[in-house]
Short mmCIF file of C-alpha atoms and ligand atoms in Angstrom, two decimals:
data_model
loop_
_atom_site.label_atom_id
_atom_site.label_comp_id
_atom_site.label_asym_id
_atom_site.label_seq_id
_atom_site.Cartn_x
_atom_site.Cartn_y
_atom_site.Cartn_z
CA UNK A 179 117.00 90.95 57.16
CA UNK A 180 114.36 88.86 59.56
CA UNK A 181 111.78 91.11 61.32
CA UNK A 182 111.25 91.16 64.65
CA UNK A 183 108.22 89.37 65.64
CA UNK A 184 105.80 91.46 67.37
CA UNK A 185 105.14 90.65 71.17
CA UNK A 186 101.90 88.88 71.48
CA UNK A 187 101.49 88.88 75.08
CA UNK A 188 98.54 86.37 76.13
CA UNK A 189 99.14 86.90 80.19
CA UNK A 190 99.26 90.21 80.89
CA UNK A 191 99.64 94.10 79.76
CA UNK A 192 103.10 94.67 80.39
CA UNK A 193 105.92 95.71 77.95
CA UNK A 194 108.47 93.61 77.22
CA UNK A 195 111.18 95.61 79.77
CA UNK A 196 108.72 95.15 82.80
CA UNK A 197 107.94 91.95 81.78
CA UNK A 198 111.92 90.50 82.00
CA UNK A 199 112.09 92.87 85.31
CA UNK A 200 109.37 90.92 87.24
CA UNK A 201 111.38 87.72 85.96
CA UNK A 202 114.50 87.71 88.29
CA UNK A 203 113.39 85.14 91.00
CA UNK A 204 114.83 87.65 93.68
CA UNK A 205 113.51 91.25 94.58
CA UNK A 206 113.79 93.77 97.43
CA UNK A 207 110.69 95.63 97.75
CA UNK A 208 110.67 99.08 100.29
CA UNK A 209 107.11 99.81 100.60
CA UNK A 210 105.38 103.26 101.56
CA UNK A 211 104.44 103.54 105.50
CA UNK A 212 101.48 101.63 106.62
CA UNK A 213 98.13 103.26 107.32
CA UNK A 214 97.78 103.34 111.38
CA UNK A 215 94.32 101.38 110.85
CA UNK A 216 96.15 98.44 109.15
CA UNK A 217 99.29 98.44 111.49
CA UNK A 218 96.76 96.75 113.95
CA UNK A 219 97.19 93.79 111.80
CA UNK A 220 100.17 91.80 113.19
CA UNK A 221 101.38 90.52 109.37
CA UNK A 222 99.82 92.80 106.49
CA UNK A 223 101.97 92.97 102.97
CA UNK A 224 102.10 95.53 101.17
CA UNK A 225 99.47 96.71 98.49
CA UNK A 226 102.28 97.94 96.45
CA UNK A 227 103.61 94.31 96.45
CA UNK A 228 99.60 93.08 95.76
CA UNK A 229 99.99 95.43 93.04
CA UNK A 230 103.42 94.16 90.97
CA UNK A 231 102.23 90.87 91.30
CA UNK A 232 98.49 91.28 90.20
CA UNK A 233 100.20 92.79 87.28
CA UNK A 234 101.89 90.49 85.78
CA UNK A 235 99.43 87.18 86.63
CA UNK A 236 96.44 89.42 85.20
CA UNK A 237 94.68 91.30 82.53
CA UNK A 238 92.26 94.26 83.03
CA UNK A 239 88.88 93.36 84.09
CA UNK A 240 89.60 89.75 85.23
CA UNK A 241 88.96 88.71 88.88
CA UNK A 242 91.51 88.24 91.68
CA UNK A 243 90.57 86.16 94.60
CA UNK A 244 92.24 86.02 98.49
CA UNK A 245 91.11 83.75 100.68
CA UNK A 246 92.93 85.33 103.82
CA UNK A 247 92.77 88.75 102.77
CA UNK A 248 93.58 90.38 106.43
CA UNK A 249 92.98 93.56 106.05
CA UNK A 250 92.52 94.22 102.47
CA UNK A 251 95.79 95.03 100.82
CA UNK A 252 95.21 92.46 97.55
CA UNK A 253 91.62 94.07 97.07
CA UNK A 254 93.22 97.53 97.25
CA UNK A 255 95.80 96.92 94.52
CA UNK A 256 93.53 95.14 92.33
CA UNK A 257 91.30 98.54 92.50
CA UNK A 258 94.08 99.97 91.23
CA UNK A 259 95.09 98.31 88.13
CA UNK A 260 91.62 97.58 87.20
CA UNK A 261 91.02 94.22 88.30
CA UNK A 262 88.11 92.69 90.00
CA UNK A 263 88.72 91.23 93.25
CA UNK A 264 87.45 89.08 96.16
CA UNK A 265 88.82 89.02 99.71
CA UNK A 266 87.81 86.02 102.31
CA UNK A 267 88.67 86.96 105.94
CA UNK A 268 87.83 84.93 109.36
CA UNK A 269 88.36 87.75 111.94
CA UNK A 270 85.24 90.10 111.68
CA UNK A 271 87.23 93.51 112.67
CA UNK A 272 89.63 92.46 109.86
CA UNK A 273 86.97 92.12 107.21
CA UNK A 274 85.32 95.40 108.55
CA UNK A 275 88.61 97.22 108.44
CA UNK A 276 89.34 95.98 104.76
CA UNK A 277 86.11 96.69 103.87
CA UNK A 278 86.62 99.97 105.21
CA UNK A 279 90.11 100.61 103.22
CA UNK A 280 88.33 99.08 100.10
CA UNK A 281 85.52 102.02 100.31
CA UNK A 282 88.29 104.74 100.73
CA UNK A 283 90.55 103.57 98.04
CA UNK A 284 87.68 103.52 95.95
CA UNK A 285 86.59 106.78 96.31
CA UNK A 286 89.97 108.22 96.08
CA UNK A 287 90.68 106.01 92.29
CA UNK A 288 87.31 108.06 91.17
CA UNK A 289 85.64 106.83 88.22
CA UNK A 290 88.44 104.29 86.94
CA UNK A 291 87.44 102.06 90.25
CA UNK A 292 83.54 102.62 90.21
CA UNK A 293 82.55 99.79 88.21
CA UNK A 294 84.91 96.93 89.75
CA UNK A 295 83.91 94.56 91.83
CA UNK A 296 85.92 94.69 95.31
CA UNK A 297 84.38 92.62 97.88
CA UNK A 298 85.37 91.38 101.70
CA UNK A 299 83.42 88.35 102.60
CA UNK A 300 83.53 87.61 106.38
CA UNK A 301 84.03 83.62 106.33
CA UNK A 302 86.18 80.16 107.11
CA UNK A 303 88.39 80.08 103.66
CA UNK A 304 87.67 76.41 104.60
CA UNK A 305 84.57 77.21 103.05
CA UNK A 306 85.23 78.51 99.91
CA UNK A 307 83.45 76.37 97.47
CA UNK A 308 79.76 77.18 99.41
CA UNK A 309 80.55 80.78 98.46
CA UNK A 310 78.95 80.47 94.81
CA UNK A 311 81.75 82.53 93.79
CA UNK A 312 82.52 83.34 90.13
CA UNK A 313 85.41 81.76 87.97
CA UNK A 314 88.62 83.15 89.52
CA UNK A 315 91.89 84.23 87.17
CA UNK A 316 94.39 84.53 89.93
CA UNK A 317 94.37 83.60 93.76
CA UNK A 318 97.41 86.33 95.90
CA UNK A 319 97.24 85.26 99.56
CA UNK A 320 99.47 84.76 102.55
CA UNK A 321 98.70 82.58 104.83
CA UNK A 322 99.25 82.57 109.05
CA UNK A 323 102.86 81.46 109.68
CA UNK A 324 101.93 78.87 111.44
CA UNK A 325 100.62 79.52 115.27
CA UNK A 326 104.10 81.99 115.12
CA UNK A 327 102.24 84.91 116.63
CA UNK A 328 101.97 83.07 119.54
CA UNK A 329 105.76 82.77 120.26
CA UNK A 330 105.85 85.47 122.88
CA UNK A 331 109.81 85.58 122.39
CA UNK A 332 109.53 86.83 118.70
CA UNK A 333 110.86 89.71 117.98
CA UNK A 334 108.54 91.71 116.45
CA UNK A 335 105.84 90.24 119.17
CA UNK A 336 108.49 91.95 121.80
CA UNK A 337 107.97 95.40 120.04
CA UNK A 338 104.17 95.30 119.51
CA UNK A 339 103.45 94.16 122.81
CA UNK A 340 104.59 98.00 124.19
CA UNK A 341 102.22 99.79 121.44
CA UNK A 342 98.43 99.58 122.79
CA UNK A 343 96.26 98.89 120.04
CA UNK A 344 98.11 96.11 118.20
CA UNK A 345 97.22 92.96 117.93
CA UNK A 346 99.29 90.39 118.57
CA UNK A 347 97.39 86.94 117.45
CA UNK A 348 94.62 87.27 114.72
CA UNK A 349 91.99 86.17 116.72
CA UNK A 350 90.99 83.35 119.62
CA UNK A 351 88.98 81.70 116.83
CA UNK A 352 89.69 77.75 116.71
CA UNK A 353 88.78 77.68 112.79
CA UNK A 354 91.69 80.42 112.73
CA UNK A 355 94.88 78.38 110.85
CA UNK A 356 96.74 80.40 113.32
CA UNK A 357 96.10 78.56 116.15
CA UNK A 358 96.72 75.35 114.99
CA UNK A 359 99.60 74.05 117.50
CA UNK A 360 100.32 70.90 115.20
CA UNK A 361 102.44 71.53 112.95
CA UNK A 362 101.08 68.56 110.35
CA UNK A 363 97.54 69.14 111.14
CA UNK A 364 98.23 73.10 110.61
CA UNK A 365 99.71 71.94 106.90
CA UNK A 366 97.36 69.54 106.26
CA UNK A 367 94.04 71.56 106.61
CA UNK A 368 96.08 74.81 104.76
CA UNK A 369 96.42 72.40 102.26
CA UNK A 370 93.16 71.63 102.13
CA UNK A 371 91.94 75.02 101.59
CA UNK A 372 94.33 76.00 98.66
CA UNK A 373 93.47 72.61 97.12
CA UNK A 374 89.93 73.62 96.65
CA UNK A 375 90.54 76.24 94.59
CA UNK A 376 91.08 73.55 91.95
CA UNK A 377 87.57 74.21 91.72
CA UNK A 378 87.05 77.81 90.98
CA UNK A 379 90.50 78.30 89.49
CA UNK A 380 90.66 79.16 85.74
CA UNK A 381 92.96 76.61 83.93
CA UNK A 382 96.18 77.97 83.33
CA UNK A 383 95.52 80.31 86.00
CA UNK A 384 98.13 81.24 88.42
CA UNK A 385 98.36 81.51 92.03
CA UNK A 386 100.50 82.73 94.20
CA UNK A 387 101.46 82.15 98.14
CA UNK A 388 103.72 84.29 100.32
CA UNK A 389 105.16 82.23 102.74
CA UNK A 390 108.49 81.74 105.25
CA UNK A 391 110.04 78.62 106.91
CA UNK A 392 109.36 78.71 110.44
CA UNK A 393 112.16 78.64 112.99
CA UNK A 394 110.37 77.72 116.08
CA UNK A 395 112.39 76.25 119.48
CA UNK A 396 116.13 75.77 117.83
CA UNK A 397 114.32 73.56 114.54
CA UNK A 398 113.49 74.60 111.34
CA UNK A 399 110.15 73.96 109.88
CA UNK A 400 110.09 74.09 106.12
CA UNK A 401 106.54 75.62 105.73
CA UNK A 402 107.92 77.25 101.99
CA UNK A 403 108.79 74.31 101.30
CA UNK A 404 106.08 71.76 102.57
CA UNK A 405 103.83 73.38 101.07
CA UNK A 406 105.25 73.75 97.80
CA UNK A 407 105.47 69.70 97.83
CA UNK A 408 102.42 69.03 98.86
CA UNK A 409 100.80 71.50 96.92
CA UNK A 410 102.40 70.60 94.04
CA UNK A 411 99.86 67.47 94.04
CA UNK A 412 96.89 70.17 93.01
CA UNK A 413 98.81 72.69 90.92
CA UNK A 414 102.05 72.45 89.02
CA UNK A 415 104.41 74.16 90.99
CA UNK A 416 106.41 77.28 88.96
CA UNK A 417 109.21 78.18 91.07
CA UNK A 418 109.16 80.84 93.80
CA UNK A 419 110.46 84.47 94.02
CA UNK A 420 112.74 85.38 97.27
CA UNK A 421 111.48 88.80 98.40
CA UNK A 422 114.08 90.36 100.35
CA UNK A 423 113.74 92.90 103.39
CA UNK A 424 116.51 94.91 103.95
CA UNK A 425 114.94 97.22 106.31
CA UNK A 426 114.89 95.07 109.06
CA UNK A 427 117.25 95.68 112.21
CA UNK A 428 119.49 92.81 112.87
CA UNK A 429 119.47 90.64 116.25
CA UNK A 430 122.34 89.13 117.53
CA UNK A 431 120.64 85.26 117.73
CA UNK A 432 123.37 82.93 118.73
CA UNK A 433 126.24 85.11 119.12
CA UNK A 434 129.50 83.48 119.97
CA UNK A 435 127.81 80.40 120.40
CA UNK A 436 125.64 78.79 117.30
CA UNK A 437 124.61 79.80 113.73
CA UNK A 438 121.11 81.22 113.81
CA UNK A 439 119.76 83.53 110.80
CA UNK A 440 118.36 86.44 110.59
CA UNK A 441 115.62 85.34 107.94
CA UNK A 442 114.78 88.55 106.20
CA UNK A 443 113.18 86.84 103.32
CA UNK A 444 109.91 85.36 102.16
CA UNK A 445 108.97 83.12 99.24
CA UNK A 446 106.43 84.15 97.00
CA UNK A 447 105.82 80.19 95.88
CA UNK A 448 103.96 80.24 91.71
CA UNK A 449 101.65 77.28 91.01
CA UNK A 450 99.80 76.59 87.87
CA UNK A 451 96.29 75.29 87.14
CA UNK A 452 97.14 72.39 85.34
CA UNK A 453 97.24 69.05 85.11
CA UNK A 454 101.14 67.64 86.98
CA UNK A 455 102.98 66.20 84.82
CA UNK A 456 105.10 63.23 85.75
CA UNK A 457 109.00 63.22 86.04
C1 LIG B 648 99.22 86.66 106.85
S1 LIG B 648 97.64 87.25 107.21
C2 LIG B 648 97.11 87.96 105.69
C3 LIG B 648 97.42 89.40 105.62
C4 LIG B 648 96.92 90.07 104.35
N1 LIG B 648 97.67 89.59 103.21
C5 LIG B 648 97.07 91.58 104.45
O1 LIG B 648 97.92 92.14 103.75
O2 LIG B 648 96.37 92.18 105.29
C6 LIG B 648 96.64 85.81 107.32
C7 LIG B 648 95.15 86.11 107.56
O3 LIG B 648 94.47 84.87 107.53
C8 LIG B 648 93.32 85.01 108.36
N2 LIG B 648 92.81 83.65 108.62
C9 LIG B 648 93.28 82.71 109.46
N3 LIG B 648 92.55 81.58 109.37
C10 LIG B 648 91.60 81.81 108.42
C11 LIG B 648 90.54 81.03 107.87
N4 LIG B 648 90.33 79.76 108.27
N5 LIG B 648 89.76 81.59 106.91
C12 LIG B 648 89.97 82.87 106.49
N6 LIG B 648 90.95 83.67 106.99
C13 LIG B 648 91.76 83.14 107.94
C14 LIG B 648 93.87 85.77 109.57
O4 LIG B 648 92.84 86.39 110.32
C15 LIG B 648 94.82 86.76 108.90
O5 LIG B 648 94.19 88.00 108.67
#
């Protein structure tokens, strides 16, 4: 009878079962309540998310880098599963509040977290490459959604503008992708920034961007997509993942009168450090 051959697994330390589980290319994902320091943020993921992903595009010890790192939820789950990390952040209070959560989660992990690296800089991602910063084995990020927090009409801007303390852009900061009002210009220097991690990007490395089309005055704007294409010209583009909220209350958009969705979904776009390959 043939043996089995033993799983050699050269990407990460999962088991077989959690490998094929972090496979299917859709995924709802109901995270724990926010901390009421981070809730300022107006678009933070979850470090439980961070987490599932950091897991499978890493080993222990290697370094995770995100140039837009808010307020600190990809450093925070790379303290967790023993991963070195590196956060880049434009908005000073941001940096000082990851920097803050960073400190606190390290203190609660003990002595598994002491020795890793977790570290905010306060910077333009834009630039990156004058940051001397080491060889990188995985880039998690999110970008701004455009200059979307400034559609006053937006549902969730209509609920955070009753709660004091919340912010509702990211900051008034021109060098802030956020407010960018072209949309080609807004793509075209995002692009620039994730193209430069050519640079510092292990080969074969991953990286991964969570990202939504934009709906924005009855058109669509295919940011997922956009920037998957264009992207694709740095990195060889994997596929995405679809994550799914389902704990979102629905709006009646269009009722009676035109098709308008609900978009309760993000992709989580996969590129690979290496060299395109033609059709
Ligand atoms: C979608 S949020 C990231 C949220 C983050 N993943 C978290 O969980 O907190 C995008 C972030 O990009 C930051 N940002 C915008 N333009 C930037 C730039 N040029 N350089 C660095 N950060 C920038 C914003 O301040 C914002 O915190």
């Amino acid at each position: 009878m043939a043996r089995k051959r033993p799983f050699r697994n050269r990407l990460n330390e999962l088991s077989p079962k959690e490998w094929i589980k972090f496979q299917k290319s859709w995924f709802i994902h109901t995270p724990p309540p926010r901390d009421r320091r981070v809730k300022r943020h107006p678009a933070k993921f979850p470090e439980t998310l961070a987490q599932e992903f950091v897991e499978f595009f890493t080993k222990s010890g290697e370094t995770v880098l995100d140039p837009m790192v808010g307020t600190g939820s990809t450093l925070c789950a790379c303290l967790r599963t023993g991963r070195h990390s590196i956060g880049i952040e434009l908005n000073a209070d941001y940096a000082q509040t990851a920097a803050q959560v960073v400190d606190e989660e390290r203190e609660r992990l003990g002595e598994p977290a002491a020795s890793l690296r977790a570290e905010v800089i306060n910077r333009d991602a834009a630039d990156l490459l004058e940051l001397d910063l080491p060889m990188i084995d995985y880039v998690f990020t999110s970008p701004p959604y455009w200059d979307m927090l400034h559609a006053r009409g937006a549902e969730t801007q209509k609920r955070r503008r009753h709660v004091a303390d919340l912010d509702l852009t990211y900051s008034e900061d021109p060098a802030d992708l956020g407010n960018i009002h072209d949309y080609e210009e807004f793509l075209r220097r995002l692009t620039t920034i994730y193209a430069s991690l050519t640079d510092i990007l292990r080969p074969k490395a991953y990286l991964t961007i969570i990202v939504k089309n934009i709906k924005k005055g009855g058109k669509i704007y295919p940011l997922a997509w956009d920037l998957a294409r264009e992207l694709g010209q740095s990195f060889t583009l994997k596929d995405e993942r679809i994550w799914c909220q389902d704990d979102i209350r629905l709006a009646p958009y269009g009722m009676g009168n035109a098709w308008v969705s609900n978009t309760f979904h993000h992709y989580c776009l996969q590129f690979r450090h290496e060299p395109p390959t033609s059709p």
